Amino acid sequence: MSNRLQSSIIINIPRTFTTVRKHKHSFAPTPRVWFNSLPIGMEGNDISISMVASEMVVGDRELLDKKIAAIRSTGHQKLQVIADFDRTLTRYSINGQHGSSSHGLLRQENPEFDAKRQQLYEYYHPLEFSPTIPIEEKTRLMEEWWGKTHALLIEGGLTYDAIKQSVANASIAFREGVAELFEFLEERDIPVLIFSAGLADIIEEVLRQKLHRSFKNVKIVSNRMVFDNDGRLVSFKGKTIHSLNKNEHALDMAAPLHDRLGDIDGSTDDNASVKRRTNVLLLGDHIGDLGMSDGLNYDTRISVGFLMMHPCGE
């Protein structure tokens, strides 16, 4: 494949942060290039995007410029955006406090099950980021965690009304410019794939409540719930997606945003055309997010990593 190069952009990185590359899905030790904006533009009917951040660092600015030129030369018809949801499209902090995730915001009618899910989080979350656990074992642990959590949601009788109320009460918000970016891409028929280890139905509800609209170019690849006629969760659809197995091999699970409860079988007829879009803008905040394009035979990829600032910074 041409131009499959691993340079990355890191946004909002603390000045004391040191990057380390251990394998192809990590960031390398790199000279830091700080700048205020990164234009990706073309004239006429083609794409013209400007990403702006207060602090950005690029491992190889010359290589990045070559990638931008390659994307511009082939036009927006070859471009797609693949994005994580939690902490990537949404904000890490809101008013000095950690923002909610699509899993973390959920409140069941029976608080006992919220407590049980919190216990799972306290046990498994440190294991997810442990530097000493081999990736194979860590993957098994993540599958175990997600499986137990989903079982608790079903056992606890989660309803779609509880999802709507949970989102309404949650401290969750999109990063500045997300709505404008989605609108810009929709106008040009540039697909956006939201890959998330969270819950698709909650992500859709966040989009409805926070952006107040859907987008015809946006698809979600995430854990999707199946409800009965009374709006009660009865099962999950398809393979479980966790933090370490997100990739475009799961594209057959992609579905457009739904306008009504129970519409769980969205058309995937255009998935083949998405796979033909071989220029990728990849957005994420977790090392595992770098695998989201693994199933795609891409030519050019620009990876943008959003790093958490402390204390509770964006």
Short mmCIF file of C-alpha atoms in Angstrom, two decimals:
data_model
loop_
_atom_site.label_atom_id
_atom_site.label_comp_id
_atom_site.label_asym_id
_atom_site.label_seq_id
_atom_site.Cartn_x
_atom_site.Cartn_y
_atom_site.Cartn_z
CA MET A 1 0.00 0.00 0.00
CA SER A 2 1.21 3.48 -0.71
CA ASN A 3 1.92 6.10 1.94
CA ARG A 4 0.91 3.86 4.90
CA LEU A 5 2.99 5.85 7.32
CA GLN A 6 2.63 6.10 11.05
CA SER A 7 3.17 9.79 11.82
CA SER A 8 0.58 11.14 14.21
CA ILE A 9 -0.71 14.43 15.51
CA ILE A 10 -1.10 14.80 19.26
CA ILE A 11 -3.54 17.50 20.38
CA ASN A 12 -3.67 19.19 23.77
CA ILE A 13 -0.64 17.41 25.11
CA PRO A 14 1.01 18.66 28.34
CA ARG A 15 4.42 20.21 27.71
CA THR A 16 5.97 17.74 30.16
CA PHE A 17 4.63 14.69 28.31
CA THR A 18 7.11 12.29 26.67
CA THR A 19 5.90 10.04 23.87
CA VAL A 20 7.17 6.47 23.50
CA ARG A 21 6.74 4.01 20.62
CA LYS A 22 6.70 0.32 21.52
CA HIS A 23 5.07 -1.00 18.34
CA LYS A 24 3.16 0.32 15.37
CA HIS A 25 0.18 1.23 17.55
CA SER A 26 2.12 3.59 19.80
CA PHE A 27 3.56 7.06 19.47
CA ALA A 28 7.31 7.47 18.91
CA PRO A 29 9.87 9.65 20.66
CA THR A 30 9.59 12.74 18.54
CA PRO A 31 10.79 16.27 18.14
CA ARG A 32 7.86 18.48 19.02
CA VAL A 33 6.50 20.94 16.51
CA TRP A 34 4.05 23.34 18.13
CA PHE A 35 1.62 25.32 16.01
CA ASN A 36 -1.88 26.78 16.17
CA SER A 37 -3.67 25.39 13.15
CA LEU A 38 -3.43 22.62 10.62
CA PRO A 39 -5.12 23.38 7.29
CA ILE A 40 -6.36 20.63 5.00
CA GLY A 41 -7.81 22.55 2.09
CA MET A 42 -8.61 22.54 -1.60
CA GLU A 43 -10.20 24.99 -3.94
CA GLY A 44 -13.56 24.89 -5.70
CA ASN A 45 -15.94 22.08 -4.76
CA ASP A 46 -13.38 20.11 -2.83
CA ILE A 47 -12.63 19.87 0.85
CA SER A 48 -11.29 22.75 2.88
CA ILE A 49 -10.92 21.91 6.57
CA SER A 50 -8.97 23.74 9.24
CA MET A 51 -8.35 21.94 12.55
CA VAL A 52 -7.39 24.32 15.32
CA ALA A 53 -6.01 23.47 18.73
CA SER A 54 -4.19 25.40 21.43
CA GLU A 55 -1.29 22.96 21.41
CA MET A 56 -0.36 20.31 18.85
CA VAL A 57 2.75 18.23 18.30
CA VAL A 58 3.79 16.36 15.16
CA GLY A 59 6.53 13.78 14.97
CA ASP A 60 7.40 14.50 11.34
CA ARG A 61 5.97 17.74 9.95
CA GLU A 62 7.35 17.09 6.46
CA LEU A 63 5.64 13.72 6.33
CA LEU A 64 2.39 15.26 7.54
CA ASP A 65 2.57 17.87 4.79
CA LYS A 66 3.01 15.08 2.22
CA LYS A 67 -0.03 13.28 3.57
CA ILE A 68 -2.14 16.43 3.44
CA ALA A 69 -1.04 16.99 -0.16
CA ALA A 70 -1.93 13.39 -1.05
CA ILE A 71 -5.42 13.75 0.44
CA ARG A 72 -5.98 17.05 -1.34
CA SER A 73 -4.84 15.66 -4.68
CA THR A 74 -7.41 12.84 -4.72
CA GLY A 75 -10.36 14.96 -3.59
CA HIS A 76 -13.02 14.55 -0.93
CA GLN A 77 -14.57 11.60 -2.78
CA LYS A 78 -11.74 9.42 -1.41
CA LEU A 79 -11.87 10.72 2.18
CA GLN A 80 -13.57 9.32 5.25
CA VAL A 81 -13.39 10.20 8.94
CA ILE A 82 -13.13 7.48 11.59
CA ALA A 83 -13.62 8.70 15.14
CA ASP A 84 -13.81 7.39 18.65
CA PHE A 85 -16.66 8.86 20.73
CA ASP A 86 -15.87 9.15 24.46
CA ARG A 87 -13.13 11.71 25.23
CA THR A 88 -12.61 12.25 21.49
CA LEU A 89 -15.81 13.75 20.12
CA THR A 90 -16.91 14.49 23.69
CA ARG A 91 -15.06 16.62 26.20
CA TYR A 92 -12.81 15.15 28.84
CA SER A 93 -13.78 17.80 31.36
CA ILE A 94 -16.76 20.09 31.87
CA ASN A 95 -16.54 23.01 34.29
CA GLY A 96 -13.46 21.52 35.91
CA GLN A 97 -15.02 18.08 36.41
CA HIS A 98 -14.57 14.88 34.43
CA GLY A 99 -17.23 14.51 31.76
CA SER A 100 -19.31 11.34 31.60
CA SER A 101 -18.72 8.49 29.17
CA SER A 102 -21.49 6.71 27.28
CA HIS A 103 -21.17 3.77 29.68
CA GLY A 104 -20.56 5.81 32.81
CA LEU A 105 -23.58 8.11 32.48
CA LEU A 106 -26.08 5.24 32.47
CA ARG A 107 -28.34 4.91 35.51
CA GLN A 108 -30.65 1.93 35.89
CA GLU A 109 -33.94 2.09 37.75
CA ASN A 110 -32.46 -0.33 40.31
CA PRO A 111 -29.42 1.36 41.95
CA GLU A 112 -28.10 -2.05 43.01
CA PHE A 113 -27.06 -2.71 39.42
CA ASP A 114 -25.35 0.67 39.10
CA ALA A 115 -23.28 -0.30 42.16
CA LYS A 116 -22.41 -3.68 40.65
CA ARG A 117 -21.28 -2.07 37.38
CA GLN A 118 -19.17 0.40 39.36
CA GLN A 119 -17.48 -2.49 41.17
CA LEU A 120 -16.60 -4.02 37.81
CA TYR A 121 -15.17 -0.68 36.68
CA GLU A 122 -12.99 -0.38 39.78
CA TYR A 123 -11.61 -3.87 39.22
CA TYR A 124 -11.09 -3.93 35.45
CA HIS A 125 -10.24 -0.32 34.59
CA PRO A 126 -6.74 -0.44 36.16
CA LEU A 127 -6.12 -3.69 34.27
CA GLU A 128 -7.00 -1.99 30.95
CA PHE A 129 -4.05 0.39 31.36
CA SER A 130 -1.62 -1.93 33.13
CA PRO A 131 1.78 -1.90 31.37
CA THR A 132 2.64 -5.39 32.62
CA ILE A 133 -0.30 -7.43 31.30
CA PRO A 134 0.30 -9.02 27.84
CA ILE A 135 -2.09 -7.81 25.17
CA GLU A 136 -3.66 -11.25 24.68
CA GLU A 137 -4.50 -11.52 28.38
CA LYS A 138 -5.68 -7.92 28.51
CA THR A 139 -7.99 -8.53 25.55
CA ARG A 140 -9.50 -11.52 27.36
CA LEU A 141 -10.05 -9.37 30.45
CA MET A 142 -11.76 -6.65 28.43
CA GLU A 143 -14.10 -9.20 26.83
CA GLU A 144 -14.88 -10.50 30.31
CA TRP A 145 -15.57 -6.99 31.64
CA TRP A 146 -17.86 -5.98 28.80
CA GLY A 147 -19.72 -9.30 28.95
CA LYS A 148 -20.41 -8.99 32.68
CA THR A 149 -21.50 -5.35 32.30
CA HIS A 150 -23.91 -6.11 29.48
CA ALA A 151 -25.37 -9.00 31.49
CA LEU A 152 -26.04 -6.64 34.41
CA LEU A 153 -27.85 -4.20 32.12
CA ILE A 154 -30.16 -6.98 30.92
CA GLU A 155 -30.66 -8.51 34.38
CA GLY A 156 -31.40 -5.10 35.86
CA GLY A 157 -34.22 -4.50 33.38
CA LEU A 158 -32.75 -1.43 31.67
CA THR A 159 -35.36 0.55 29.70
CA TYR A 160 -34.99 3.03 26.90
CA ASP A 161 -36.73 5.63 29.07
CA ALA A 162 -33.90 5.21 31.58
CA ILE A 163 -31.39 5.85 28.79
CA LYS A 164 -33.12 9.09 27.81
CA GLN A 165 -33.28 10.25 31.42
CA SER A 166 -29.65 9.28 32.05
CA VAL A 167 -28.48 11.36 29.08
CA ALA A 168 -30.61 14.31 30.16
CA ASN A 169 -29.02 14.23 33.63
CA ALA A 170 -25.46 13.51 32.47
CA SER A 171 -22.48 15.81 32.46
CA ILE A 172 -21.56 15.19 28.84
CA ALA A 173 -20.87 17.62 26.00
CA PHE A 174 -19.27 17.61 22.58
CA ARG A 175 -15.97 19.29 21.92
CA GLU A 176 -16.23 22.71 20.35
CA GLY A 177 -16.67 22.47 16.58
CA VAL A 178 -17.98 18.88 16.39
CA ALA A 179 -21.43 19.92 15.11
CA GLU A 180 -19.88 22.21 12.51
CA LEU A 181 -17.49 19.46 11.41
CA PHE A 182 -20.33 16.96 11.00
CA GLU A 183 -22.35 19.49 8.98
CA PHE A 184 -19.35 20.30 6.79
CA LEU A 185 -18.71 16.62 6.07
CA GLU A 186 -22.41 15.90 5.47
CA GLU A 187 -22.62 18.64 2.84
CA ARG A 188 -19.81 16.92 0.93
CA ASP A 189 -21.04 13.34 1.47
CA ILE A 190 -17.91 12.46 3.41
CA PRO A 191 -18.75 9.50 5.69
CA VAL A 192 -18.09 9.59 9.41
CA LEU A 193 -17.74 6.26 11.23
CA ILE A 194 -18.02 6.54 15.00
CA PHE A 195 -16.26 3.52 16.48
CA SER A 196 -17.00 3.14 20.17
CA ALA A 197 -16.62 0.52 22.85
CA GLY A 198 -19.59 2.20 24.53
CA LEU A 199 -23.27 1.82 23.74
CA ALA A 200 -24.67 2.83 20.36
CA ASP A 201 -28.15 3.63 21.65
CA ILE A 202 -26.73 6.02 24.24
CA ILE A 203 -24.47 7.67 21.66
CA GLU A 204 -27.50 8.27 19.45
CA GLU A 205 -29.42 9.74 22.37
CA VAL A 206 -26.50 12.06 23.20
CA LEU A 207 -26.49 13.24 19.58
CA ARG A 208 -30.23 13.86 19.71
CA GLN A 209 -30.19 15.72 23.01
CA LYS A 210 -26.96 17.67 22.61
CA LEU A 211 -26.87 18.37 18.85
CA HIS A 212 -30.66 18.12 18.29
CA ARG A 213 -30.33 16.46 14.90
CA SER A 214 -29.03 13.43 13.03
CA PHE A 215 -26.62 13.29 10.12
CA LYS A 216 -27.11 11.12 7.05
CA ASN A 217 -23.36 10.56 6.64
CA VAL A 218 -22.75 9.37 10.23
CA LYS A 219 -22.69 5.67 11.12
CA ILE A 220 -22.05 4.10 14.48
CA VAL A 221 -20.05 0.93 15.09
CA SER A 222 -20.70 0.14 18.72
CA ASN A 223 -22.54 -2.17 21.08
CA ARG A 224 -26.18 -1.96 20.05
CA MET A 225 -29.07 -2.92 22.29
CA VAL A 226 -32.19 -4.83 21.35
CA PHE A 227 -35.40 -3.78 23.11
CA ASP A 228 -38.77 -5.50 23.34
CA ASN A 229 -42.07 -3.78 22.53
CA ASP A 230 -42.18 -2.28 26.02
CA GLY A 231 -38.79 -0.62 25.56
CA ARG A 232 -36.96 -3.04 27.86
CA LEU A 233 -33.47 -4.32 27.02
CA VAL A 234 -33.48 -8.02 26.11
CA SER A 235 -30.15 -8.60 24.35
CA PHE A 236 -27.23 -7.07 22.46
CA LYS A 237 -26.81 -7.24 18.70
CA GLY A 238 -23.69 -8.71 17.10
CA LYS A 239 -20.17 -9.07 18.40
CA THR A 240 -19.09 -7.25 21.55
CA ILE A 241 -16.86 -4.26 20.84
CA HIS A 242 -14.45 -3.34 23.65
CA SER A 243 -11.55 -0.92 23.93
CA LEU A 244 -8.99 -3.28 22.36
CA ASN A 245 -10.85 -4.76 19.38
CA LYS A 246 -12.22 -1.73 17.53
CA ASN A 247 -11.40 -2.03 13.84
CA GLU A 248 -13.06 -1.84 10.44
CA HIS A 249 -13.53 -5.61 10.39
CA ALA A 250 -16.59 -4.66 12.44
CA LEU A 251 -17.95 -2.52 9.60
CA ASP A 252 -20.75 -5.01 8.99
CA MET A 253 -22.12 -3.84 12.35
CA ALA A 254 -22.23 -0.22 11.22
CA ALA A 255 -25.66 1.37 11.14
CA PRO A 256 -26.91 4.88 10.39
CA LEU A 257 -28.41 7.01 13.13
CA HIS A 258 -31.92 5.90 13.99
CA ASP A 259 -34.91 8.17 14.41
CA ARG A 260 -37.03 5.85 16.50
CA LEU A 261 -36.78 3.14 19.11
CA GLY A 262 -36.57 -0.36 17.72
CA ASP A 263 -35.09 0.60 14.33
CA ILE A 264 -32.02 -1.58 14.81
CA ASP A 265 -31.41 -2.95 11.32
CA GLY A 266 -30.09 0.06 9.45
CA SER A 267 -28.96 -0.41 5.87
CA THR A 268 -25.30 -1.22 5.28
CA ASP A 269 -25.54 -1.23 1.49
CA ASP A 270 -22.98 1.54 1.14
CA ASN A 271 -20.30 -0.17 3.26
CA ALA A 272 -18.48 -1.26 0.11
CA SER A 273 -18.22 2.35 -1.07
CA VAL A 274 -16.88 3.36 2.34
CA LYS A 275 -14.13 0.76 2.00
CA ARG A 276 -13.16 2.33 -1.32
CA ARG A 277 -12.44 5.61 0.44
CA THR A 278 -8.75 5.05 1.00
CA ASN A 279 -7.83 8.34 2.66
CA VAL A 280 -8.55 8.38 6.39
CA LEU A 281 -8.65 11.02 9.09
CA LEU A 282 -8.49 8.99 12.31
CA LEU A 283 -9.50 10.60 15.62
CA GLY A 284 -9.01 8.95 19.00
CA ASP A 285 -7.74 9.22 22.58
CA HIS A 286 -6.64 5.63 23.32
CA ILE A 287 -3.84 3.49 21.89
CA GLY A 288 -6.51 0.95 20.94
CA ASP A 289 -8.14 3.56 18.68
CA LEU A 290 -5.23 3.27 16.25
CA GLY A 291 -6.66 -0.11 15.24
CA MET A 292 -9.96 1.34 14.04
CA SER A 293 -8.71 1.41 10.43
CA ASP A 294 -6.97 -1.97 10.50
CA GLY A 295 -9.57 -3.63 8.29
CA LEU A 296 -9.37 -0.90 5.67
CA ASN A 297 -6.97 -1.04 2.74
CA TYR A 298 -6.13 2.63 3.10
CA ASP A 299 -3.51 4.63 1.20
CA THR A 300 -3.10 7.68 3.41
CA ARG A 301 -3.98 8.04 7.07
CA ILE A 302 -3.58 11.01 9.38
CA SER A 303 -4.00 10.00 13.03
CA VAL A 304 -5.00 12.62 15.57
CA GLY A 305 -4.67 11.76 19.26
CA PHE A 306 -6.42 13.76 21.98
CA LEU A 307 -4.48 13.49 25.21
CA MET A 308 -5.93 14.14 28.65
CA MET A 309 -4.63 17.20 30.47
CA HIS A 310 -4.38 17.44 34.23
CA PRO A 311 -5.98 18.65 36.33
CA CYS A 312 -9.18 18.10 34.32
CA GLY A 313 -7.95 20.11 31.37
CA GLU A 314 -9.05 19.86 27.73
#
